[in-house]
PDB file of C-alpha atoms in Angstrom:
ATOM      1  CA  MET A 278       0.000   0.000   0.000  1.00 54.00           C
ATOM      2  CA  PRO A 279       1.608   3.278  -1.042  1.00 58.00           C
ATOM      3  CA  ARG A 280       2.403   5.860   1.614  1.00 60.00           C
ATOM      4  CA  LYS A 281       0.544   9.151   1.691  1.00 58.00           C
ATOM      5  CA  ARG A 282       2.724  11.983   0.665  1.00 58.00           C
ATOM      6  CA  LYS A 283       2.994  14.681   3.311  1.00 58.00           C
ATOM      7  CA  ARG A 284       1.640  17.948   2.054  1.00 61.00           C
ATOM      8  CA  GLU A 285       4.161  20.814   2.130  1.00 60.00           C
ATOM      9  CA  GLU A 286       3.114  23.961   3.980  1.00 60.00           C
ATOM     10  CA  HIS A 287       3.778  27.175   2.133  1.00 59.00           C
ATOM     11  CA  GLU A 288       5.557  29.991   3.996  1.00 61.00           C
ATOM     12  CA  ASN A 289       3.171  32.778   5.062  1.00 62.00           C
ATOM     13  CA  LEU A 290       4.530  35.879   3.368  1.00 64.00           C
ATOM     14  CA  GLU A 291       2.020  38.259   4.965  1.00 68.00           C
ATOM     15  CA  ARG A 292       3.113  37.952   8.631  1.00 70.00           C
ATOM     16  CA  TRP A 293       4.782  41.352   8.466  1.00 71.00           C
ATOM     17  CA  LEU A 294       1.356  42.985   8.245  1.00 75.00           C
ATOM     18  CA  VAL A 295       0.754  42.276  11.942  1.00 77.00           C
ATOM     19  CA  SER A 296       3.898  44.102  13.030  1.00 79.00           C
ATOM     20  CA  TYR A 297       3.230  46.914  10.585  1.00 81.00           C
ATOM     21  CA  ALA A 298      -0.303  47.379  11.928  1.00 82.00           C
ATOM     22  CA  ASP A 299       1.059  47.556  15.494  1.00 81.00           C
ATOM     23  CA  PHE A 300       3.626  50.157  14.416  1.00 84.00           C
ATOM     24  CA  ILE A 301       1.017  52.320  12.700  1.00 86.00           C
ATOM     25  CA  THR A 302      -1.231  52.133  15.758  1.00 87.00           C
ATOM     26  CA  LEU A 303       1.605  53.253  18.066  1.00 85.00           C
ATOM     27  CA  LEU A 304       2.603  56.058  15.679  1.00 84.00           C
ATOM     28  CA  PHE A 305      -0.970  57.303  15.572  1.00 84.00           C
ATOM     29  CA  ALA A 306      -1.160  57.260  19.368  1.00 82.00           C
ATOM     30  CA  PHE A 307       2.128  59.218  19.554  1.00 82.00           C
ATOM     31  CA  PHE A 308       0.855  62.001  17.295  1.00 80.00           C
ATOM     32  CA  VAL A 309      -2.415  62.190  19.217  1.00 76.00           C
ATOM     33  CA  VAL A 310      -0.465  62.712  22.458  1.00 73.00           C
ATOM     34  CA  MET A 311       1.821  65.324  20.862  1.00 77.00           C
ATOM     35  CA  TYR A 312      -1.145  67.228  19.486  1.00 72.00           C
ATOM     36  CA  SER A 313      -2.890  67.254  22.842  1.00 65.00           C
ATOM     37  CA  ILE A 314       0.245  68.633  24.531  1.00 67.00           C
ATOM     38  CA  SER A 315       0.798  71.356  21.949  1.00 61.00           C
ATOM     39  CA  SER A 316      -2.775  72.602  21.776  1.00 53.00           C
ATOM     40  CA  VAL A 317      -3.228  76.077  23.270  1.00 51.00           C
ATOM     41  CA  ASN A 318      -5.651  76.642  26.078  1.00 53.00           C
ATOM     42  CA  GLU A 319      -7.219  79.818  24.765  1.00 52.00           C
ATOM     43  CA  GLY A 320      -8.674  80.779  28.117  1.00 51.00           C
ATOM     44  CA  LYS A 321      -5.340  80.525  29.922  1.00 49.00           C
ATOM     45  CA  TYR A 322      -3.554  82.266  27.063  1.00 50.00           C
ATOM     46  CA  ARG A 323      -5.937  85.224  27.240  1.00 56.00           C
ATOM     47  CA  ILE A 324      -5.453  85.550  31.020  1.00 54.00           C
ATOM     48  CA  VAL A 325      -1.654  85.591  30.671  1.00 49.00           C
ATOM     49  CA  SER A 326      -1.819  88.019  27.759  1.00 56.00           C
ATOM     50  CA  ASP A 327      -4.082  90.430  29.629  1.00 58.00           C
ATOM     51  CA  THR A 328      -1.870  90.289  32.739  1.00 52.00           C
ATOM     52  CA  VAL A 329       1.301  91.093  30.791  1.00 47.00           C
ATOM     53  CA  ALA A 330      -0.396  93.911  28.908  1.00 54.00           C
ATOM     54  CA  SER A 331      -1.689  95.390  32.160  1.00 53.00           C
ATOM     55  CA  ALA A 332       1.772  95.303  33.746  1.00 47.00           C
ATOM     56  CA  PHE A 333       3.370  97.131  30.829  1.00 48.00           C
ATOM     57  CA  ASN A 334       0.608  99.662  30.310  1.00 52.00           C
ATOM     58  CA  LYS A 335      -0.281 100.757  33.845  1.00 46.00           C
ATOM     59  CA  ASP A 336       2.407 103.478  34.004  1.00 46.00           C
ATOM     60  CA  ARG A 337       1.907 104.818  30.504  1.00 45.00           C
ATOM     61  CA  ALA A 338       0.725 108.366  30.143  1.00 42.00           C
ATOM     62  CA  LEU A 339      -1.062 107.694  26.869  1.00 40.00           C
ATOM     63  CA  ASP A 340      -4.791 107.844  26.320  1.00 45.00           C
ATOM     64  CA  MET A 341      -5.829 104.243  25.651  1.00 44.00           C
ATOM     65  CA  GLU A 342      -8.523 105.459  23.268  1.00 44.00           C
ATOM     66  CA  SER A 343      -5.973 107.076  20.983  1.00 43.00           C
ATOM     67  CA  VAL A 344      -4.770 105.398  17.809  1.00 42.00           C
ATOM     68  CA  ASP A 345      -1.141 105.352  16.612  1.00 47.00           C
ATOM     69  CA  GLY A 346      -0.080 107.828  19.265  1.00 45.00           C
ATOM     70  CA  VAL A 347      -2.735 110.421  18.378  1.00 47.00           C
ATOM     71  CA  PRO A 348      -5.427 111.088  21.011  1.00 47.00           C
ATOM     72  CA  ALA A 349      -9.097 111.487  20.214  1.00 47.00           C
ATOM     73  CA  ASP A 350      -8.750 115.276  20.020  1.00 50.00           C
ATOM     74  CA  GLY A 351      -6.159 114.946  17.248  1.00 49.00           C
ATOM     75  CA  ASP A 352      -3.172 116.360  19.149  1.00 50.00           C
ATOM     76  CA  PRO A 353      -0.011 114.236  18.848  1.00 45.00           C
ATOM     77  CA  VAL A 354       1.556 112.779  21.970  1.00 42.00           C
ATOM     78  CA  ILE A 355       5.256 113.563  22.442  1.00 41.00           C
ATOM     79  CA  LEU A 356       7.113 110.997  24.528  1.00 39.00           C
ATOM     80  CA  SER A 357      10.382 112.176  26.098  1.00 39.00           C
ATOM     81  CA  THR A 358      13.190 109.723  26.884  1.00 38.00           C
ATOM     82  CA  ASP A 359      15.094 112.257  29.009  1.00 42.00           C
ATOM     83  CA  VAL A 360      15.129 112.100  32.797  1.00 40.00           C
ATOM     84  CA  ALA A 361      13.901 115.467  33.997  1.00 41.00           C
ATOM     85  CA  GLY A 362      16.792 117.404  35.480  1.00 44.00           C
ATOM     86  CA  GLY A 363      18.719 114.260  36.487  1.00 48.00           C
ATOM     87  CA  ASP A 364      19.338 115.661  39.961  1.00 48.00           C
ATOM     88  CA  SER A 365      16.367 114.326  41.915  1.00 49.00           C
ATOM     89  CA  ILE A 366      17.759 111.713  44.274  1.00 52.00           C
ATOM     90  CA  THR A 367      14.262 110.475  45.154  1.00 56.00           C
ATOM     91  CA  ASP A 368      13.735 109.249  41.567  1.00 59.00           C
ATOM     92  CA  MET A 369      16.667 106.807  41.783  1.00 71.00           C
ATOM     93  CA  PRO A 370      16.797 103.215  43.034  1.00 81.00           C
ATOM     94  CA  PHE A 371      17.814 103.061  46.696  1.00 68.00           C
ATOM     95  CA  GLN A 372      21.341 101.753  46.044  1.00 71.00           C
ATOM     96  CA  GLN A 373      22.033 104.570  43.586  1.00 78.00           C
ATOM     97  CA  ARG A 374      20.684 107.093  46.077  1.00 77.00           C
ATOM     98  CA  VAL A 375      23.084 105.767  48.726  1.00 71.00           C
ATOM     99  CA  ASP A 376      26.032 105.994  46.312  1.00 77.00           C
ATOM    100  CA  LYS A 377      25.055 109.491  45.183  1.00 82.00           C
ATOM    101  CA  LEU A 378      24.666 110.826  48.716  1.00 77.00           C
ATOM    102  CA  ALA A 379      27.958 109.258  49.866  1.00 75.00           C
ATOM    103  CA  LYS A 380      29.765 110.790  46.877  1.00 84.00           C
ATOM    104  CA  GLU A 381      28.254 114.208  47.558  1.00 85.00           C
ATOM    105  CA  GLN A 382      29.439 114.009  51.170  1.00 87.00           C
ATOM    106  CA  ILE A 383      32.981 112.983  50.224  1.00 88.00           C
ATOM    107  CA  ASP A 384      33.156 115.680  47.530  1.00 90.00           C
ATOM    108  CA  ASP A 385      31.985 118.326  49.996  1.00 91.00           C
ATOM    109  CA  MET A 386      34.640 117.223  52.474  1.00 91.00           C
ATOM    110  CA  ALA A 387      37.334 117.265  49.765  1.00 92.00           C
ATOM    111  CA  ASP A 388      36.346 120.806  48.775  1.00 94.00           C
ATOM    112  CA  LYS A 389      36.744 121.958  52.380  1.00 94.00           C
ATOM    113  CA  VAL A 390      40.127 120.248  52.732  1.00 94.00           C
ATOM    114  CA  GLU A 391      41.406 121.783  49.494  1.00 94.00           C
ATOM    115  CA  GLU A 392      40.198 125.223  50.549  1.00 95.00           C
ATOM    116  CA  SER A 393      41.814 125.024  53.989  1.00 94.00           C
ATOM    117  CA  MET A 394      45.100 123.615  52.598  1.00 94.00           C
ATOM    118  CA  ARG A 395      45.257 125.953  49.590  1.00 94.00           C
ATOM    119  CA  ASP A 396      48.540 127.657  50.501  1.00 94.00           C
ATOM    120  CA  LEU A 397      50.237 124.376  51.388  1.00 94.00           C
ATOM    121  CA  ILE A 398      49.011 122.808  48.138  1.00 93.00           C
ATOM    122  CA  LEU A 399      50.415 125.721  46.150  1.00 93.00           C
ATOM    123  CA  GLY A 400      53.687 125.333  48.065  1.00 92.00           C
ATOM    124  CA  ASP A 401      53.875 121.644  47.048  1.00 92.00           C
ATOM    125  CA  ASN A 402      53.837 120.513  50.675  1.00 94.00           C
ATOM    126  CA  VAL A 403      50.338 118.998  50.552  1.00 96.00           C
ATOM    127  CA  ASN A 404      48.560 117.154  47.769  1.00 96.00           C
ATOM    128  CA  VAL A 405      44.846 116.300  47.772  1.00 95.00           C
ATOM    129  CA  SER A 406      43.384 113.698  45.413  1.00 94.00           C
ATOM    130  CA  ARG A 407      39.897 112.250  45.348  1.00 91.00           C
ATOM    131  CA  SER A 408      37.505 109.787  43.768  1.00 86.00           C
ATOM    132  CA  GLY A 409      33.867 108.996  44.462  1.00 78.00           C
ATOM    133  CA  ASP A 410      34.915 106.647  47.268  1.00 87.00           C
ATOM    134  CA  TRP A 411      37.838 108.339  49.027  1.00 91.00           C
ATOM    135  CA  ILE A 412      39.963 111.426  49.647  1.00 94.00           C
ATOM    136  CA  ASN A 413      43.738 111.144  49.931  1.00 96.00           C
ATOM    137  CA  VAL A 414      45.586 113.957  51.735  1.00 97.00           C
ATOM    138  CA  GLN A 415      49.348 113.630  51.284  1.00 97.00           C
ATOM    139  CA  ILE A 416      51.613 115.687  53.568  1.00 97.00           C
ATOM    140  CA  LYS A 417      55.414 115.788  53.382  1.00 96.00           C
ATOM    141  CA  SER A 418      57.011 114.500  56.589  1.00 95.00           C
ATOM    142  CA  GLU A 419      59.333 117.492  56.938  1.00 93.00           C
ATOM    143  CA  MET A 420      56.262 119.623  57.653  1.00 94.00           C
ATOM    144  CA  LEU A 421      55.189 117.387  60.522  1.00 96.00           C
ATOM    145  CA  PHE A 422      58.153 115.712  62.194  1.00 96.00           C
ATOM    146  CA  VAL A 423      61.589 116.288  63.583  1.00 88.00           C
ATOM    147  CA  SER A 424      64.174 114.579  61.354  1.00 87.00           C
ATOM    148  CA  GLY A 425      64.538 110.861  62.141  1.00 91.00           C
ATOM    149  CA  SER A 426      61.770 111.038  64.742  1.00 94.00           C
ATOM    150  CA  ALA A 427      58.021 110.511  65.150  1.00 96.00           C
ATOM    151  CA  GLU A 428      57.714 113.593  67.365  1.00 95.00           C
ATOM    152  CA  LEU A 429      55.458 116.275  65.881  1.00 96.00           C
ATOM    153  CA  ASN A 430      57.144 119.633  65.336  1.00 95.00           C
ATOM    154  CA  ASP A 431      55.593 123.041  65.972  1.00 94.00           C
ATOM    155  CA  GLU A 432      54.625 123.455  62.313  1.00 93.00           C
ATOM    156  CA  ALA A 433      52.535 120.278  62.371  1.00 95.00           C
ATOM    157  CA  TYR A 434      49.941 121.342  64.926  1.00 96.00           C
ATOM    158  CA  PRO A 435      48.080 124.071  62.991  1.00 96.00           C
ATOM    159  CA  VAL A 436      47.942 121.894  59.861  1.00 96.00           C
ATOM    160  CA  LEU A 437      46.605 118.801  61.629  1.00 96.00           C
ATOM    161  CA  GLU A 438      44.252 120.793  63.857  1.00 96.00           C
ATOM    162  CA  GLU A 439      42.725 122.439  60.789  1.00 95.00           C
ATOM    163  CA  LEU A 440      42.160 119.020  59.246  1.00 96.00           C
ATOM    164  CA  ALA A 441      40.651 117.781  62.511  1.00 96.00           C
ATOM    165  CA  ASP A 442      38.158 120.662  62.487  1.00 96.00           C
ATOM    166  CA  ILE A 443      36.887 119.489  59.086  1.00 95.00           C
ATOM    167  CA  LEU A 444      36.811 115.775  59.931  1.00 94.00           C
ATOM    168  CA  ARG A 445      35.532 115.847  63.503  1.00 93.00           C
ATOM    169  CA  ASP A 446      31.794 115.923  62.815  1.00 88.00           C
ATOM    170  CA  HIS A 447      31.863 113.218  60.147  1.00 89.00           C
ATOM    171  CA  THR A 448      31.738 109.452  60.566  1.00 89.00           C
ATOM    172  CA  ASN A 449      33.971 108.470  57.645  1.00 91.00           C
ATOM    173  CA  PRO A 450      36.570 105.759  58.361  1.00 93.00           C
ATOM    174  CA  MET A 451      40.155 107.019  58.093  1.00 95.00           C
ATOM    175  CA  GLN A 452      43.559 105.433  57.627  1.00 96.00           C
ATOM    176  CA  VAL A 453      46.661 107.401  58.614  1.00 97.00           C
ATOM    177  CA  GLU A 454      49.599 105.915  56.724  1.00 97.00           C
ATOM    178  CA  GLY A 455      53.303 106.530  57.281  1.00 97.00           C
ATOM    179  CA  PHE A 456      55.990 106.186  54.591  1.00 98.00           C
ATOM    180  CA  THR A 457      59.774 106.650  54.631  1.00 97.00           C
ATOM    181  CA  ASP A 458      62.604 106.746  52.105  1.00 96.00           C
ATOM    182  CA  ASN A 459      65.099 103.900  51.782  1.00 95.00           C
ATOM    183  CA  VAL A 460      67.792 105.429  53.979  1.00 95.00           C
ATOM    184  CA  PRO A 461      68.292 102.955  56.867  1.00 94.00           C
ATOM    185  CA  ILE A 462      67.662 104.014  60.450  1.00 92.00           C
ATOM    186  CA  SER A 463      68.762 102.026  63.474  1.00 87.00           C
ATOM    187  CA  ASN A 464      68.536 103.179  67.071  1.00 90.00           C
ATOM    188  CA  TYR A 465      66.996 101.925  70.277  1.00 91.00           C
ATOM    189  CA  ILE A 466      63.686 103.755  69.585  1.00 93.00           C
ATOM    190  CA  TYR A 467      63.345 102.973  65.867  1.00 95.00           C
ATOM    191  CA  PRO A 468      65.241  99.813  64.920  1.00 95.00           C
ATOM    192  CA  SER A 469      64.124 100.198  61.282  1.00 95.00           C
ATOM    193  CA  ASN A 470      61.968 102.263  58.963  1.00 96.00           C
ATOM    194  CA  TRP A 471      59.038 100.005  59.843  1.00 97.00           C
ATOM    195  CA  GLU A 472      58.943 101.330  63.395  1.00 96.00           C
ATOM    196  CA  LEU A 473      59.520 104.924  62.271  1.00 97.00           C
ATOM    197  CA  SER A 474      56.720 104.924  59.673  1.00 97.00           C
ATOM    198  CA  ALA A 475      54.237 103.269  62.051  1.00 97.00           C
ATOM    199  CA  ALA A 476      55.151 105.600  64.927  1.00 97.00           C
ATOM    200  CA  ARG A 477      54.663 108.678  62.745  1.00 97.00           C
ATOM    201  CA  ALA A 478      51.213 107.475  61.667  1.00 97.00           C
ATOM    202  CA  ALA A 479      50.344 106.797  65.318  1.00 97.00           C
ATOM    203  CA  SER A 480      51.451 110.322  66.324  1.00 97.00           C
ATOM    204  CA  VAL A 481      48.962 111.836  63.881  1.00 97.00           C
ATOM    205  CA  VAL A 482      46.194 109.515  65.112  1.00 98.00           C
ATOM    206  CA  HIS A 483      46.888 110.510  68.734  1.00 97.00           C
ATOM    207  CA  LEU A 484      46.621 114.204  67.853  1.00 97.00           C
ATOM    208  CA  PHE A 485      43.353 113.659  65.993  1.00 97.00           C
ATOM    209  CA  GLU A 486      41.992 111.792  69.011  1.00 97.00           C
ATOM    210  CA  GLN A 487      42.959 114.705  71.263  1.00 96.00           C
ATOM    211  CA  GLU A 488      41.117 116.996  68.847  1.00 96.00           C
ATOM    212  CA  GLY A 489      37.878 115.059  69.347  1.00 96.00           C
ATOM    213  CA  ILE A 490      37.864 112.614  66.428  1.00 96.00           C
ATOM    214  CA  ASN A 491      36.428 109.228  67.384  1.00 95.00           C
ATOM    215  CA  PRO A 492      39.404 106.810  67.609  1.00 95.00           C
ATOM    216  CA  ALA A 493      37.184 103.940  66.427  1.00 95.00           C
ATOM    217  CA  ARG A 494      37.131 105.618  63.011  1.00 94.00           C
ATOM    218  CA  MET A 495      40.909 105.614  62.638  1.00 97.00           C
ATOM    219  CA  ALA A 496      43.754 103.206  61.906  1.00 96.00           C
ATOM    220  CA  ALA A 497      47.521 103.888  61.982  1.00 97.00           C
ATOM    221  CA  ILE A 498      49.536 101.999  59.361  1.00 97.00           C
ATOM    222  CA  GLY A 499      53.274 101.981  58.611  1.00 97.00           C
ATOM    223  CA  TYR A 500      54.572 101.016  55.165  1.00 97.00           C
ATOM    224  CA  SER A 501      58.265 101.697  55.779  1.00 96.00           C
ATOM    225  CA  GLN A 502      60.175 102.349  52.520  1.00 96.00           C
ATOM    226  CA  TYR A 503      58.206  99.917  50.388  1.00 96.00           C
ATOM    227  CA  ARG A 504      55.586 102.192  48.812  1.00 95.00           C
ATOM    228  CA  PRO A 505      57.685 104.884  47.095  1.00 96.00           C
ATOM    229  CA  ILE A 506      56.063 107.454  44.824  1.00 96.00           C
ATOM    230  CA  ALA A 507      59.411 108.669  43.443  1.00 96.00           C
ATOM    231  CA  SER A 508      62.919 107.347  42.912  1.00 96.00           C
ATOM    232  CA  ASN A 509      65.083 107.157  46.029  1.00 96.00           C
ATOM    233  CA  ASP A 510      68.171 107.884  43.920  1.00 96.00           C
ATOM    234  CA  SER A 511      67.848 111.659  44.366  1.00 95.00           C
ATOM    235  CA  PRO A 512      67.359 113.915  47.411  1.00 94.00           C
ATOM    236  CA  ASP A 513      64.140 115.298  45.897  1.00 95.00           C
ATOM    237  CA  GLY A 514      62.764 111.797  45.336  1.00 95.00           C
ATOM    238  CA  ARG A 515      63.574 110.750  48.908  1.00 95.00           C
ATOM    239  CA  ARG A 516      61.908 113.927  50.153  1.00 95.00           C
ATOM    240  CA  LYS A 517      58.700 113.004  48.297  1.00 95.00           C
ATOM    241  CA  ASN A 518      58.757 109.465  49.672  1.00 96.00           C
ATOM    242  CA  ARG A 519      58.949 110.661  53.297  1.00 97.00           C
ATOM    243  CA  ARG A 520      55.295 111.438  53.813  1.00 97.00           C
ATOM    244  CA  ILE A 521      52.069 110.934  55.733  1.00 98.00           C
ATOM    245  CA  GLU A 522      48.894 110.076  53.845  1.00 97.00           C
ATOM    246  CA  LEU A 523      45.427 110.482  55.281  1.00 97.00           C
ATOM    247  CA  LEU A 524      42.968 108.226  53.467  1.00 96.00           C
ATOM    248  CA  ILE A 525      39.343 109.223  54.156  1.00 94.00           C
ATOM    249  CA  LEU A 526      36.805 106.676  52.942  1.00 91.00           C
ATOM    250  CA  ALA A 527      33.229 107.324  51.833  1.00 86.00           C
ATOM    251  CA  ASP A 528      30.729 106.317  54.515  1.00 79.00           C
ATOM    252  CA  LYS A 529      27.902 104.618  52.625  1.00 74.00           C
ATOM    253  CA  SER A 530      26.460 103.186  55.826  1.00 69.00           C
ATOM    254  CA  GLN A 531      25.891 106.729  57.120  1.00 67.00           C
ATOM    255  CA  ALA A 532      24.337 107.759  53.808  1.00 62.00           C
ATOM    256  CA  GLU A 533      22.040 104.742  54.013  1.00 65.00           C
ATOM    257  CA  LYS A 534      21.070 105.621  57.570  1.00 70.00           C
ATOM    258  CA  MET A 535      20.154 109.152  56.545  1.00 70.00           C
ATOM    259  CA  LEU A 536      17.987 107.886  53.691  1.00 68.00           C
ATOM    260  CA  ASN A 537      16.284 105.328  55.935  1.00 70.00           C
ATOM    261  CA  GLU A 538      15.442 108.079  58.427  1.00 68.00           C
ATOM    262  CA  GLU A 539      13.817 109.952  55.548  1.00 69.00           C
ATOM    263  CA  GLY A 540      11.736 106.876  54.724  1.00 64.00           C
ATOM    264  CA  GLY A 541      13.840 105.720  51.798  1.00 50.00           C
ATOM    265  CA  GLY A 542      13.745 101.980  52.478  1.00 50.00           C
ATOM    266  CA  ARG A 543      16.149  99.436  53.873  1.00 47.00           C
ATOM    267  CA  LEU A 544      19.494  98.261  52.554  1.00 42.00           C
ATOM    268  CA  GLU A 545      22.317  96.345  54.172  1.00 44.00           C
ATOM    269  CA  PRO A 546      25.392  98.550  54.680  1.00 42.00           C
ATOM    270  CA  ASP A 547      28.195  98.180  52.161  1.00 43.00           C
ATOM    271  CA  SER A 548      31.567  97.021  53.361  1.00 42.00           C
ATOM    272  CA  MET A 549      34.432  99.481  53.594  1.00 44.00           C
ATOM    273  CA  PRO A 550      36.205  99.871  50.212  1.00 47.00           C
ATOM    274  CA  PRO A 551      39.543  98.054  50.129  1.00 47.00           C
ATOM    275  CA  ARG A 552      42.678 100.145  50.022  1.00 49.00           C
ATOM    276  CA  SER A 553      43.960  98.199  47.020  1.00 43.00           C
ATOM    277  CA  LEU A 554      41.280  99.824  44.830  1.00 43.00           C
ATOM    278  CA  ARG A 555      42.563 103.263  45.681  1.00 47.00           C
ATOM    279  CA  GLN A 556      46.199 102.269  45.182  1.00 47.00           C
ATOM    280  CA  GLU A 557      45.531 101.232  41.607  1.00 46.00           C
ATOM    281  CA  GLU A 558      44.338 104.768  40.876  1.00 47.00           C
ATOM    282  CA  ARG A 559      47.168 106.509  42.681  1.00 46.00           C
TER     283      ARG A 559
END
């Protein structure tokens, strides 16, 4: 009896349609989700739009019924971009008001110092320089001290007392700085120029304290021979290097206090400007 021949099964060539249908379904779902995310909520959009428009328009001085900048009565509106006068401190942000007031105070003090020291400035014994943050009063040591000593001479008292009269009623921090030339000194009182420069600065501070200036405002600093302003190779250069400098710093904390008392708001006091900033400008 002959065997039955096993029927061959043909390969199904359309199986890919199942995977393709799944892919199309997922792709359709993806685009539906993306469309739903990107659609604009008109109600929310209108609320945001109206809020932004209100914020930008509330301070305008234009008539909202006008068109293209021309009011209903036909007269054109002229908008000025200039700040009126530019001098009104109340129109500035609080920080700028503090800076402006502190600068005005330091400039006023510098004017008084220059006026009182006019003859000495003309005689090249005193030099006054300034910026918005400090005043630097430079006095040659020969006007203030006995040679090789930190003892004030008779000529020093009227000069320093006149400065004290200007500075006494202010609160500005001050640094009194002593400088020497490079000629060595060595004795039992001043073993080196370090001691001499520091002692000379301290002598000026002591006199200012006796004249009623708050000692908490002051610092005495000695720089020895290491901050020359001229060459030490000539007598004239060494004479320039032997000096006392009075650095008066702007008091922004006092300016802030004054503005706060006038109802100008609250701001944390600024820190005292570093000396290095002034030295770069010297």
